[in-house]
Short mmCIF file of C-alpha atoms and ligand atoms in Angstrom, two decimals:
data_model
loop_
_atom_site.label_atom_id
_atom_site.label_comp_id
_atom_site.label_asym_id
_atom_site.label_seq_id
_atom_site.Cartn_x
_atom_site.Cartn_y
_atom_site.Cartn_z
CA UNK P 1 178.86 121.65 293.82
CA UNK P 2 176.94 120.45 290.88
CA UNK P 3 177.20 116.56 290.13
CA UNK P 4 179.68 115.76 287.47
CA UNK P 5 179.94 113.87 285.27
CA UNK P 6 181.60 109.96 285.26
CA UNK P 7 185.15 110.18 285.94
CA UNK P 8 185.35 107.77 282.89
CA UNK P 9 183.30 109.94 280.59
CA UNK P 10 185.04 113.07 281.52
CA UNK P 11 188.16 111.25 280.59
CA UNK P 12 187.03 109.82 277.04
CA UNK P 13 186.09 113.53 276.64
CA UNK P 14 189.29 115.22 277.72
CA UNK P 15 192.05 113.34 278.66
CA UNK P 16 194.88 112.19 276.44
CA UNK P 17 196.42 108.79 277.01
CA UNK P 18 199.63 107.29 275.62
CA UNK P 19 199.50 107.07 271.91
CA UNK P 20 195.83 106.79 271.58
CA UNK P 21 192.70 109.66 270.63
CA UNK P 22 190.14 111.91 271.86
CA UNK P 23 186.40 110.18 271.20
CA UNK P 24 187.74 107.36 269.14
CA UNK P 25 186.76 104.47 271.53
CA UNK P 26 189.71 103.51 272.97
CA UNK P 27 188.97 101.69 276.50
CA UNK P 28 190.02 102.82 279.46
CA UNK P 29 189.53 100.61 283.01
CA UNK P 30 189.44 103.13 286.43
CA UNK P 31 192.16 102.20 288.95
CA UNK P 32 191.51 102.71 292.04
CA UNK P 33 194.17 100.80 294.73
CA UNK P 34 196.92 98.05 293.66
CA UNK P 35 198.92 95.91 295.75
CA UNK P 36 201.24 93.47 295.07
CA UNK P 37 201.05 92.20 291.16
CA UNK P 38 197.31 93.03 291.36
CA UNK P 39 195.29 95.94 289.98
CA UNK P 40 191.90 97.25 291.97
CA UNK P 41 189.83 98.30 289.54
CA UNK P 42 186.68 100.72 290.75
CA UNK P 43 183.94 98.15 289.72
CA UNK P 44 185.38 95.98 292.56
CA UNK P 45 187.78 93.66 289.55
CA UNK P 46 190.77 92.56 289.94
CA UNK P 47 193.61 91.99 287.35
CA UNK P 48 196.90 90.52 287.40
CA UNK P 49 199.40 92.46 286.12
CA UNK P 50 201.26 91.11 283.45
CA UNK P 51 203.37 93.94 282.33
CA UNK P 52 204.46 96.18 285.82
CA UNK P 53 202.94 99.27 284.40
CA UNK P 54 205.28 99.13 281.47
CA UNK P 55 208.31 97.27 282.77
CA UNK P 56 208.57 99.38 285.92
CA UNK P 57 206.73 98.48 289.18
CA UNK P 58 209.26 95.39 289.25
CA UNK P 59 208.91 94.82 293.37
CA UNK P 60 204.84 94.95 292.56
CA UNK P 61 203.00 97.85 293.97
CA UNK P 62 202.43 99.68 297.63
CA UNK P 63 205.36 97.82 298.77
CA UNK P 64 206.24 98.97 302.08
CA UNK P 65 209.89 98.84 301.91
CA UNK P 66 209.24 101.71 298.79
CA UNK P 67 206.28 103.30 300.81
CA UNK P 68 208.63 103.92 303.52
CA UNK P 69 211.28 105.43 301.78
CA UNK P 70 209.37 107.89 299.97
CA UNK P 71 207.60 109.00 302.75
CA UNK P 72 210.97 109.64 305.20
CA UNK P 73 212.01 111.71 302.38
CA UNK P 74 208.93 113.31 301.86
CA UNK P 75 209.43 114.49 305.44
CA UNK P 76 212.33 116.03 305.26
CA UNK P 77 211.58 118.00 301.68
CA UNK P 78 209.85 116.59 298.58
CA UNK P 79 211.96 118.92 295.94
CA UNK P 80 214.42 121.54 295.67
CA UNK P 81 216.54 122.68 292.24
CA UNK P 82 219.76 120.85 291.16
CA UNK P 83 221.21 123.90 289.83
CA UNK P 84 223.46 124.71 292.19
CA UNK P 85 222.39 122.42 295.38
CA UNK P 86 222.44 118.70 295.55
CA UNK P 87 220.69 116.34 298.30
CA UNK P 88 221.75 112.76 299.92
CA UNK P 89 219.45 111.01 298.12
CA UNK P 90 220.81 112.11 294.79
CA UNK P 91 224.45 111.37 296.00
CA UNK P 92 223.63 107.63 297.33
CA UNK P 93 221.72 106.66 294.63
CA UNK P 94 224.18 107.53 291.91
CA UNK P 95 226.58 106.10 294.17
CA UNK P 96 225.26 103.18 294.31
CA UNK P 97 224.51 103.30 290.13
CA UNK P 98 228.01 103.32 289.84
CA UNK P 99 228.84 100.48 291.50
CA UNK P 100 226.72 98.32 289.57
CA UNK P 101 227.05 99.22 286.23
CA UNK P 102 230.01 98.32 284.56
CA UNK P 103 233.23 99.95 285.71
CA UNK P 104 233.84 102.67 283.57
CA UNK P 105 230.61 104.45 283.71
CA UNK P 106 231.70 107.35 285.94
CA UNK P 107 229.63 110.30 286.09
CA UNK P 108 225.24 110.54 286.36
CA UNK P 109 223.07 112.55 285.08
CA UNK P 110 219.76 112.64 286.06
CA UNK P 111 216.77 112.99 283.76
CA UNK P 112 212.94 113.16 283.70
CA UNK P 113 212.35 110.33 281.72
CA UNK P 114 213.70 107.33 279.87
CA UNK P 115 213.32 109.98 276.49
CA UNK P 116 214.95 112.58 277.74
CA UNK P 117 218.31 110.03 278.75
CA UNK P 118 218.32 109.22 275.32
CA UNK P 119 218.32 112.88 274.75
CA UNK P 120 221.42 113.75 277.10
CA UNK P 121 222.78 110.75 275.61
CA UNK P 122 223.05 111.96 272.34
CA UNK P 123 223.69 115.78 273.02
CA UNK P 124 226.58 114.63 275.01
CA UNK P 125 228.15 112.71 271.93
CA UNK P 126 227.86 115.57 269.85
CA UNK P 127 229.13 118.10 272.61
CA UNK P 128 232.22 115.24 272.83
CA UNK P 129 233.18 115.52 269.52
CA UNK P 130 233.12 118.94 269.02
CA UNK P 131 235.33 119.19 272.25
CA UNK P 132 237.98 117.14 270.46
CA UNK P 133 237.42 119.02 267.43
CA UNK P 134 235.77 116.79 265.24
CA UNK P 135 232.45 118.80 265.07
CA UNK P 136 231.59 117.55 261.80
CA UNK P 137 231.17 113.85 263.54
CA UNK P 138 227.27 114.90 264.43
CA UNK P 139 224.90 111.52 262.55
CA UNK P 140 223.94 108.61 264.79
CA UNK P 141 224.05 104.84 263.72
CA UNK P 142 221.21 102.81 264.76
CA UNK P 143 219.28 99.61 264.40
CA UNK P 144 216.00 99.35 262.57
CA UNK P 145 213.25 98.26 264.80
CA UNK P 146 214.47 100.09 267.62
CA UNK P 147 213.07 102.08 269.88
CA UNK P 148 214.36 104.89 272.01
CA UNK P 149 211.65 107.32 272.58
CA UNK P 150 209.11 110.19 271.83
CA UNK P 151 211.10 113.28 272.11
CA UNK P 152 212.67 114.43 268.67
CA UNK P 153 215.95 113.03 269.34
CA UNK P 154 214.82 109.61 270.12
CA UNK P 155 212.42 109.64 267.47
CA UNK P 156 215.10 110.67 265.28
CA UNK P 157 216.85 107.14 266.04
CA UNK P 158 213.94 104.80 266.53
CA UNK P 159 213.02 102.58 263.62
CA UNK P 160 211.83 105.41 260.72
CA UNK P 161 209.50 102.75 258.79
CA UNK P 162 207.99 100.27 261.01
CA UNK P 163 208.30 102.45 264.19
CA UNK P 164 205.61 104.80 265.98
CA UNK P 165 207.10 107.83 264.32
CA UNK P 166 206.97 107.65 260.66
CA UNK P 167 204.71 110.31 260.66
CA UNK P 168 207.43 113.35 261.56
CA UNK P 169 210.10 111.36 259.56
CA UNK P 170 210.31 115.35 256.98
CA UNK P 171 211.07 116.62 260.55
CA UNK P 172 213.50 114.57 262.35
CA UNK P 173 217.19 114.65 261.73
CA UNK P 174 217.99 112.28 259.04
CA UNK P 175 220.31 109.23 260.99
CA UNK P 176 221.72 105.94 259.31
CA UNK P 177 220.10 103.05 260.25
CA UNK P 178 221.50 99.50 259.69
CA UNK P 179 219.07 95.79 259.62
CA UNK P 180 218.54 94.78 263.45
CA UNK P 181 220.75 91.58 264.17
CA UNK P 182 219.19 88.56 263.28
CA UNK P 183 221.56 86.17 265.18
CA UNK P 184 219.77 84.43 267.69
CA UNK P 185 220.06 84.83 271.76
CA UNK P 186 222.82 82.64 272.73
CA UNK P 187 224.57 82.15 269.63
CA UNK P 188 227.81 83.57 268.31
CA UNK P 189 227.22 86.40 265.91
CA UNK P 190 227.54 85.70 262.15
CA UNK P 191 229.46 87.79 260.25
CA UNK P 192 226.20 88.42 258.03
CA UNK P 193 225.15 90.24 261.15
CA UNK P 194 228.05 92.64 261.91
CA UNK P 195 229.08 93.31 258.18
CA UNK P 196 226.49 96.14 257.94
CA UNK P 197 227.61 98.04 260.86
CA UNK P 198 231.22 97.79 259.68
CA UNK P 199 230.93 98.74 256.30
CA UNK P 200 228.85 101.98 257.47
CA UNK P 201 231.68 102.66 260.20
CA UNK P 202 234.26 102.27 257.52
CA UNK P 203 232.62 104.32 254.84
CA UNK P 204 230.92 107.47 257.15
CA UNK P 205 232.80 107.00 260.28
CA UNK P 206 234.11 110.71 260.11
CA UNK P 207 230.74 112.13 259.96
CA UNK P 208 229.62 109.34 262.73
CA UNK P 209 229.04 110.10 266.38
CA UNK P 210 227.94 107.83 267.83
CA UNK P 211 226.20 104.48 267.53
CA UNK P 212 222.65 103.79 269.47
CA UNK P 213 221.57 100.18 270.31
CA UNK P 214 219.07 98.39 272.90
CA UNK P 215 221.72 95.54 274.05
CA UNK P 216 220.22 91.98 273.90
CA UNK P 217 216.16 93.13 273.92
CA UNK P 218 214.80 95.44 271.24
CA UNK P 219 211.54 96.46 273.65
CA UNK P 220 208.73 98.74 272.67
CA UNK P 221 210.24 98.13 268.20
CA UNK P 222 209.24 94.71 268.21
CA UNK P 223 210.55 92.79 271.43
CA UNK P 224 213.15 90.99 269.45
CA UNK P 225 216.00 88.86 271.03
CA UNK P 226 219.83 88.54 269.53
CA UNK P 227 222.92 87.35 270.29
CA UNK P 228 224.85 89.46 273.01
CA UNK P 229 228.07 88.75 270.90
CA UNK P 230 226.82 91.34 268.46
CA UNK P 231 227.93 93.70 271.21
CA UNK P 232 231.27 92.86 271.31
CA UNK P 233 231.46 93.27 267.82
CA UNK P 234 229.99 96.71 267.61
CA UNK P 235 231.91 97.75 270.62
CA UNK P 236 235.11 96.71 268.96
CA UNK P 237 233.94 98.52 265.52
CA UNK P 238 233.78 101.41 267.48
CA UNK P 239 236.63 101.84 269.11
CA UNK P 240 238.61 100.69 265.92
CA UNK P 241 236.94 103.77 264.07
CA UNK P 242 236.61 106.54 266.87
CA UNK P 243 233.12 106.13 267.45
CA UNK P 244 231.13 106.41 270.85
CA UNK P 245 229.08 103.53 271.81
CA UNK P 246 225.38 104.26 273.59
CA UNK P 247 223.29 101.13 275.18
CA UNK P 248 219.61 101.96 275.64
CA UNK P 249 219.09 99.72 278.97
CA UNK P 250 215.73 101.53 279.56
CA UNK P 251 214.02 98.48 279.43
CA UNK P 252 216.68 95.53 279.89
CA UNK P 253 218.09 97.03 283.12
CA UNK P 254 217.67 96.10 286.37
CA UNK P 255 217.65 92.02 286.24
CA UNK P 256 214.95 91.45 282.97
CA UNK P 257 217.11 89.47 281.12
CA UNK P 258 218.83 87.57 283.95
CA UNK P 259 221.54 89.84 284.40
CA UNK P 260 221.69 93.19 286.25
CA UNK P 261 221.97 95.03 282.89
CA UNK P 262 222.32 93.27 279.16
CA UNK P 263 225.82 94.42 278.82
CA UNK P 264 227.33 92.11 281.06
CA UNK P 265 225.90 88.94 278.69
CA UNK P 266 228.81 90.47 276.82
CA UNK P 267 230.69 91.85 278.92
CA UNK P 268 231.42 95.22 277.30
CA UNK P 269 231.25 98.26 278.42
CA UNK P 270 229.69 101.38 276.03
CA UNK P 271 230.53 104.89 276.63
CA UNK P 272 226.92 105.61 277.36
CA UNK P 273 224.44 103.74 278.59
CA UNK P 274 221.09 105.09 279.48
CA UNK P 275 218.74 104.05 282.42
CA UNK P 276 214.85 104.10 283.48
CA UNK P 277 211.86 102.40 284.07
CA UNK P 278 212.31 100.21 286.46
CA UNK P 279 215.16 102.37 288.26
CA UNK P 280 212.71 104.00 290.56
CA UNK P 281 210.62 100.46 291.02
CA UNK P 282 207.62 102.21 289.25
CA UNK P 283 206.77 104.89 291.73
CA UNK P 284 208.50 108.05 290.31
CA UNK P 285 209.11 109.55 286.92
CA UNK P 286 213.14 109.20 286.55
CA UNK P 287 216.05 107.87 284.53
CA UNK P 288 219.57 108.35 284.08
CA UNK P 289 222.43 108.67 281.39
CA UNK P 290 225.50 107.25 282.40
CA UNK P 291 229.24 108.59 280.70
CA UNK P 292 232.72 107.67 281.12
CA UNK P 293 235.33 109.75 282.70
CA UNK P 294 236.93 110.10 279.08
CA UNK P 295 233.17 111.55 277.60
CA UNK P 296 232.48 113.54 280.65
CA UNK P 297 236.10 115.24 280.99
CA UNK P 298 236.60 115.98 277.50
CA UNK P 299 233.43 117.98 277.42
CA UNK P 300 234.09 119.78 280.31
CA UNK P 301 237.58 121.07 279.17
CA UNK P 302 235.83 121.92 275.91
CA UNK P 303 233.93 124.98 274.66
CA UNK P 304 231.64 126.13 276.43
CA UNK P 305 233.10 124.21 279.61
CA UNK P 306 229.96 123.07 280.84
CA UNK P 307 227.46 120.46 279.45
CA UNK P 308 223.93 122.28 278.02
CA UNK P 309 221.05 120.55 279.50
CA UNK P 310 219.37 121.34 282.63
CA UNK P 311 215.48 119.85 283.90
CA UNK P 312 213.82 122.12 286.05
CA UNK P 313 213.14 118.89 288.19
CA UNK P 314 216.34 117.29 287.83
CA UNK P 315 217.36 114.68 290.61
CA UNK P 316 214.41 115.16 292.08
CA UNK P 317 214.59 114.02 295.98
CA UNK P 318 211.38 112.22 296.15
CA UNK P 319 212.01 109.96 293.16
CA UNK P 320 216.07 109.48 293.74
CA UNK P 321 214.94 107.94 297.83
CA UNK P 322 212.64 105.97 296.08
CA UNK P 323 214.61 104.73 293.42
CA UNK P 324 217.98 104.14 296.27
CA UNK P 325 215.02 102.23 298.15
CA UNK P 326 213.88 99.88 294.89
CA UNK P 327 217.95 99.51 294.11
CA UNK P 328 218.45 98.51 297.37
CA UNK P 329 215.63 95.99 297.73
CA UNK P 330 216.07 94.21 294.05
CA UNK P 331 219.64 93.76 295.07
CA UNK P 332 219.02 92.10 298.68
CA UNK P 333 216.42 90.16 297.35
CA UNK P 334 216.94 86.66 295.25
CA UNK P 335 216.12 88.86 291.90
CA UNK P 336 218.30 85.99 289.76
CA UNK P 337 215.92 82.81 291.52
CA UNK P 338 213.21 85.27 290.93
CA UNK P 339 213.81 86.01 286.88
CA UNK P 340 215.06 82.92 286.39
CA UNK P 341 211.75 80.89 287.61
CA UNK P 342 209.71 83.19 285.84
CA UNK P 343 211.19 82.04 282.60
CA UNK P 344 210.67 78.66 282.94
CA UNK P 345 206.84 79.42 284.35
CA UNK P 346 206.99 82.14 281.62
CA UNK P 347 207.86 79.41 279.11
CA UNK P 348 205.70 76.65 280.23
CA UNK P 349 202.20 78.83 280.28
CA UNK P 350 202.77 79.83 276.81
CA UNK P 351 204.06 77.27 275.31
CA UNK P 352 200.23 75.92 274.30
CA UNK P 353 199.91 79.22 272.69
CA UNK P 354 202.78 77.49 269.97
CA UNK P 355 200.33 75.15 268.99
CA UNK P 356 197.68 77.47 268.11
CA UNK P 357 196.49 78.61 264.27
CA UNK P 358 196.71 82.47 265.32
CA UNK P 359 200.23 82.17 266.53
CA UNK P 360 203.46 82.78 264.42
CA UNK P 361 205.84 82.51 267.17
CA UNK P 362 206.22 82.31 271.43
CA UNK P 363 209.67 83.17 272.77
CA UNK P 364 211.02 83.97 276.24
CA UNK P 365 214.11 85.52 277.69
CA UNK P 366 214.65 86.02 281.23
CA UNK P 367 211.67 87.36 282.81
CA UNK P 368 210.16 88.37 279.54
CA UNK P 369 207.62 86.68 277.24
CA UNK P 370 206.32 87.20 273.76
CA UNK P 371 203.65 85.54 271.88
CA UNK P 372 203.89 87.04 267.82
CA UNK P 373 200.47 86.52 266.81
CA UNK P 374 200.19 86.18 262.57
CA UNK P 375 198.16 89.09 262.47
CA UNK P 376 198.07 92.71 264.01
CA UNK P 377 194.99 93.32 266.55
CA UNK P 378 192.57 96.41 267.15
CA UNK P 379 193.14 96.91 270.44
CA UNK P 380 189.98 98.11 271.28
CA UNK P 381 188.94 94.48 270.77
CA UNK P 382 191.76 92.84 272.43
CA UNK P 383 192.12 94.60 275.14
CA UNK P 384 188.80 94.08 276.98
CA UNK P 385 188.89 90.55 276.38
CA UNK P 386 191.86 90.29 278.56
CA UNK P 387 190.63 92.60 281.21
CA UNK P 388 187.81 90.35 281.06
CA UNK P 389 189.98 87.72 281.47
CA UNK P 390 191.27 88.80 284.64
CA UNK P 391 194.65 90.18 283.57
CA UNK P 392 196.18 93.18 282.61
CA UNK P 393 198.58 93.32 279.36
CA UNK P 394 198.97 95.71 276.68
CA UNK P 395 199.26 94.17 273.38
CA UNK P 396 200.88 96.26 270.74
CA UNK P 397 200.37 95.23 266.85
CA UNK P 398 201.01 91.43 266.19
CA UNK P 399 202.59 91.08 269.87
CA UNK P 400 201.25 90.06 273.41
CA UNK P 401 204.01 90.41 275.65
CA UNK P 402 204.65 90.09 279.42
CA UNK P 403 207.12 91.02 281.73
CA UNK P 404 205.81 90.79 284.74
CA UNK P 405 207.04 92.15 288.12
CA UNK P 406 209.20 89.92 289.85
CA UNK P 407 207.62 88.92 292.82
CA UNK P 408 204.64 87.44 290.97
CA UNK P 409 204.39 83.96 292.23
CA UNK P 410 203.90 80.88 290.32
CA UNK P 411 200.12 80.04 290.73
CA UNK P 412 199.72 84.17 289.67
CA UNK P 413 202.10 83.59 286.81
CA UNK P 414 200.38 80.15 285.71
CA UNK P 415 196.63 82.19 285.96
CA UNK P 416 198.52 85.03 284.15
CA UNK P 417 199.58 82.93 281.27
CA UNK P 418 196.63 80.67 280.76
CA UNK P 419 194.52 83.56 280.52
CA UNK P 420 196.41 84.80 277.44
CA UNK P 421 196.55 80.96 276.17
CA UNK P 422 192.41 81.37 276.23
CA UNK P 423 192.44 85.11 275.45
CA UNK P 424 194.21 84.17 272.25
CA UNK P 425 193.10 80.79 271.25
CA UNK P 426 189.17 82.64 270.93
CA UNK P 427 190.73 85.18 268.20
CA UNK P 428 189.56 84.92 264.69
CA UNK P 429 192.37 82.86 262.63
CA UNK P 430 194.23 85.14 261.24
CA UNK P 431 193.42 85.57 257.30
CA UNK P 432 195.47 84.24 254.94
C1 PLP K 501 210.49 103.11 277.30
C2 PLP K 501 211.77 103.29 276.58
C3 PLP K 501 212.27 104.56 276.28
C4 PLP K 501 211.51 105.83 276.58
O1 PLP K 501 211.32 106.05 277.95
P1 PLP K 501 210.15 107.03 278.45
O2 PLP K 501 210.29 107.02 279.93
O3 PLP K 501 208.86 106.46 277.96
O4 PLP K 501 210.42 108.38 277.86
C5 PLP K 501 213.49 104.63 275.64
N1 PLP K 501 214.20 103.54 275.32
C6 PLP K 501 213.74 102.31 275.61
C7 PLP K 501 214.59 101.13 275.26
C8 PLP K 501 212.53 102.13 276.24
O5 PLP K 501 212.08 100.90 276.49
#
């Protein structure tokens, strides 16, 4: 065979990556092994990983406890259709789902991806409603600077001005947002805070589904933090005015706020609640929706009897035995200890960053922190200098964010964070 050419020039020439272009110079570092919280890059470098390949790889990576799991099951039969068949690992796993999400969730369905959840999610509101009748209850309440997605659905609910999608905003179905609660973590809500979402409830509610939220964490919209009492509000709101309540735990679940899932901080349970990233620990593409036995019986007595969405590779063996495996291990292991210290090391390495002329604001909830620079960064600049720093993070706009997998250990965490202290500190003040 002819030589080829660079694996890193063949991809710059053909290869899509998440929301970036084709020959526009956007970097992109060869990976070659990783272990534990650290990237192997092919040049022989080695980064920390700051961000467990967006949220997931929460154990760290090639962890044998995972490795294992996935290969038993890879021995016995990597894939085989859901329609009609089902498998043990898709049994125990949303078995043990169940039992760890709040009570009421009864009944799993098994997605592709974190978007299409949020998709089932919101098909199975409107197939709900029109079950009971009330067909013309098909809009969705959410909060601006959200963000649940990149199919259409979740576009159609994800912040329409400041978020990715304002570009297809002719296209998408036209939902009602309401201002993202401004009540601080920790705090009782203020009235201030809840007032929109009940004067839309009690003006539209007929013509109202369902209401969308991330509980707690607003993630990839702006990785904003509010009170968990605006939960209880909104859950109450909804019940008082027959809507369905949907919590997008994509990115809060599984222990990165300090609690299993974000709606225990208040402890209410939603009708739906959605489920991904770090479900399978990183290794597989999966996610879940969860429903109630009220949602999922109602639309199963209805017209047409059954529920209208199918994956080709739904429950798919290999990545339901690895995600059983991750659930498994994060709940034998001291996750709480674990999140919990890296807040306070998460907190103490950035606090310098408070003190510096391009920073607006540093915060940090369970194992997640943010430092809000004053001004948006071209990533094509930023990002190198933190590879060359020795870590990997992915900035987006003003923010530099971590969340980083949950076995990192201090002296990692403390070379993780001064990195971005230094990293940071050598941008150009931001222009006033
Ligand atoms: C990442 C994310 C999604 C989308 O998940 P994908 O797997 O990227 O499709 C949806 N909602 C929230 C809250 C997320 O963080």
């Amino acid at each position: 065979m002819a030589a080829s050419i660079s694996p890193l020039l063949f991809d710059a020439q053909h290869l899509w990556h998440p929301y970036s272009a084709i020959g526009a110079g956007h970097p992109v570092y060869q990976v070659v092994a990783a272990r534990g919280v650290r990237l192997q890059l092919a040049d022989g470098r080695e980064l920390i990983d700051g961000i467990s390949s967006w949220w997931c790889a929460i154990h760290g990576y090639n962890h044998p406890q995972l490795n294992q799991a996935i290969n038993a099951q890879l021995a016995a039969m990597a894939h085989v259709m859901f329609g009609g068949l089902t498998h043990p690992p898709a049994v125990a796993l949303a078995e043990l789902l169940l039992k760890i999400t709040p009570a009421k969730l009864q009944t799993v369905f098994f997605a592709d991806s974190g978007s299409i959840s949020v998709e089932v999610a919101l098909k199975m509101a409107l197939q709900y409603w029109q079950a009971r009748g009330a067909g013309q209850k098909r809009r969705f309440v959410a909060l601006r600077r959200g963000y649940h997605g990149d199919t259409f659905g979740a576009m159609s609910v994800s912040d329409p001005d400041t978020g990715l999608h304002t570009l297809f905003q002719q296209t998408l179905a036209q939902q009602l947002f309401i201002p993202a609660p401004t009540t601080p973590y920790g705090e009782p809500c203020a009235d201030a805070d809840i007032a929109p979402l009940r004067d839309l409830l009690a003006a539209q509610h007929q013509e109202i589904a369902a209401v969308i939220l991330e509980p707690v964490v607003q993630g990839a919209g702006g990785m904003r933090f509010y009170a968990a009492d605006y939960l209880r509000h909104a859950r109450k709101l909804c019940d008082t005015y027959g809507v369905l309540l949907i919590f997008d735990e994509i990115a809060t679940g599984f222990g990165r706020t300090g609690t299993l899932f974000a709606a225990e901080q208040a402890a209410v349970c939603p009708d739906m609640m959605t489920i991904g990233k770090a479900l399978s620990g990183g290794y597989m593409t999966l996610a879940a929706t969860l429903t109630t036995e009220e949602v999922s019986s109602t639309i199963s007595r209805g017209t047409p009897g059954i529920f209208m969405h199918g994956p080709t590779f739904m429950a798919n063996p290999l990545a339901c035995a690895v995600a059983l495996a991750s659930c498994q291990l994060l709940l034998s292991s001291p996750w709480q200890a674990r999140v919990a210290a890296l807040s306070v090391w998460l907190e103490r390495g950035l606090a310098p960053c408070r003190q510096l002329p391009q920073v607006a604001k540093v915060r940090v909830l369970g194992a997640i922190g943010v430092v809000e620079l004053k001004a948006a960064q071209d990533l094509r600049i930023l990002q190198p200098l933190l590879v060359d720093a020795g870590v990997w993070v992915r900035p987006f706009g003003k923010l530099v964010y971590l969340m980083p997998p949950y076995i990192m250990a201090e002296a990692d965490c403390d070379l993780l964070t001064a990195a971005v202290c230094r990293v940071v500190a050598a941008l150009p003040e931001a222009a006033t």
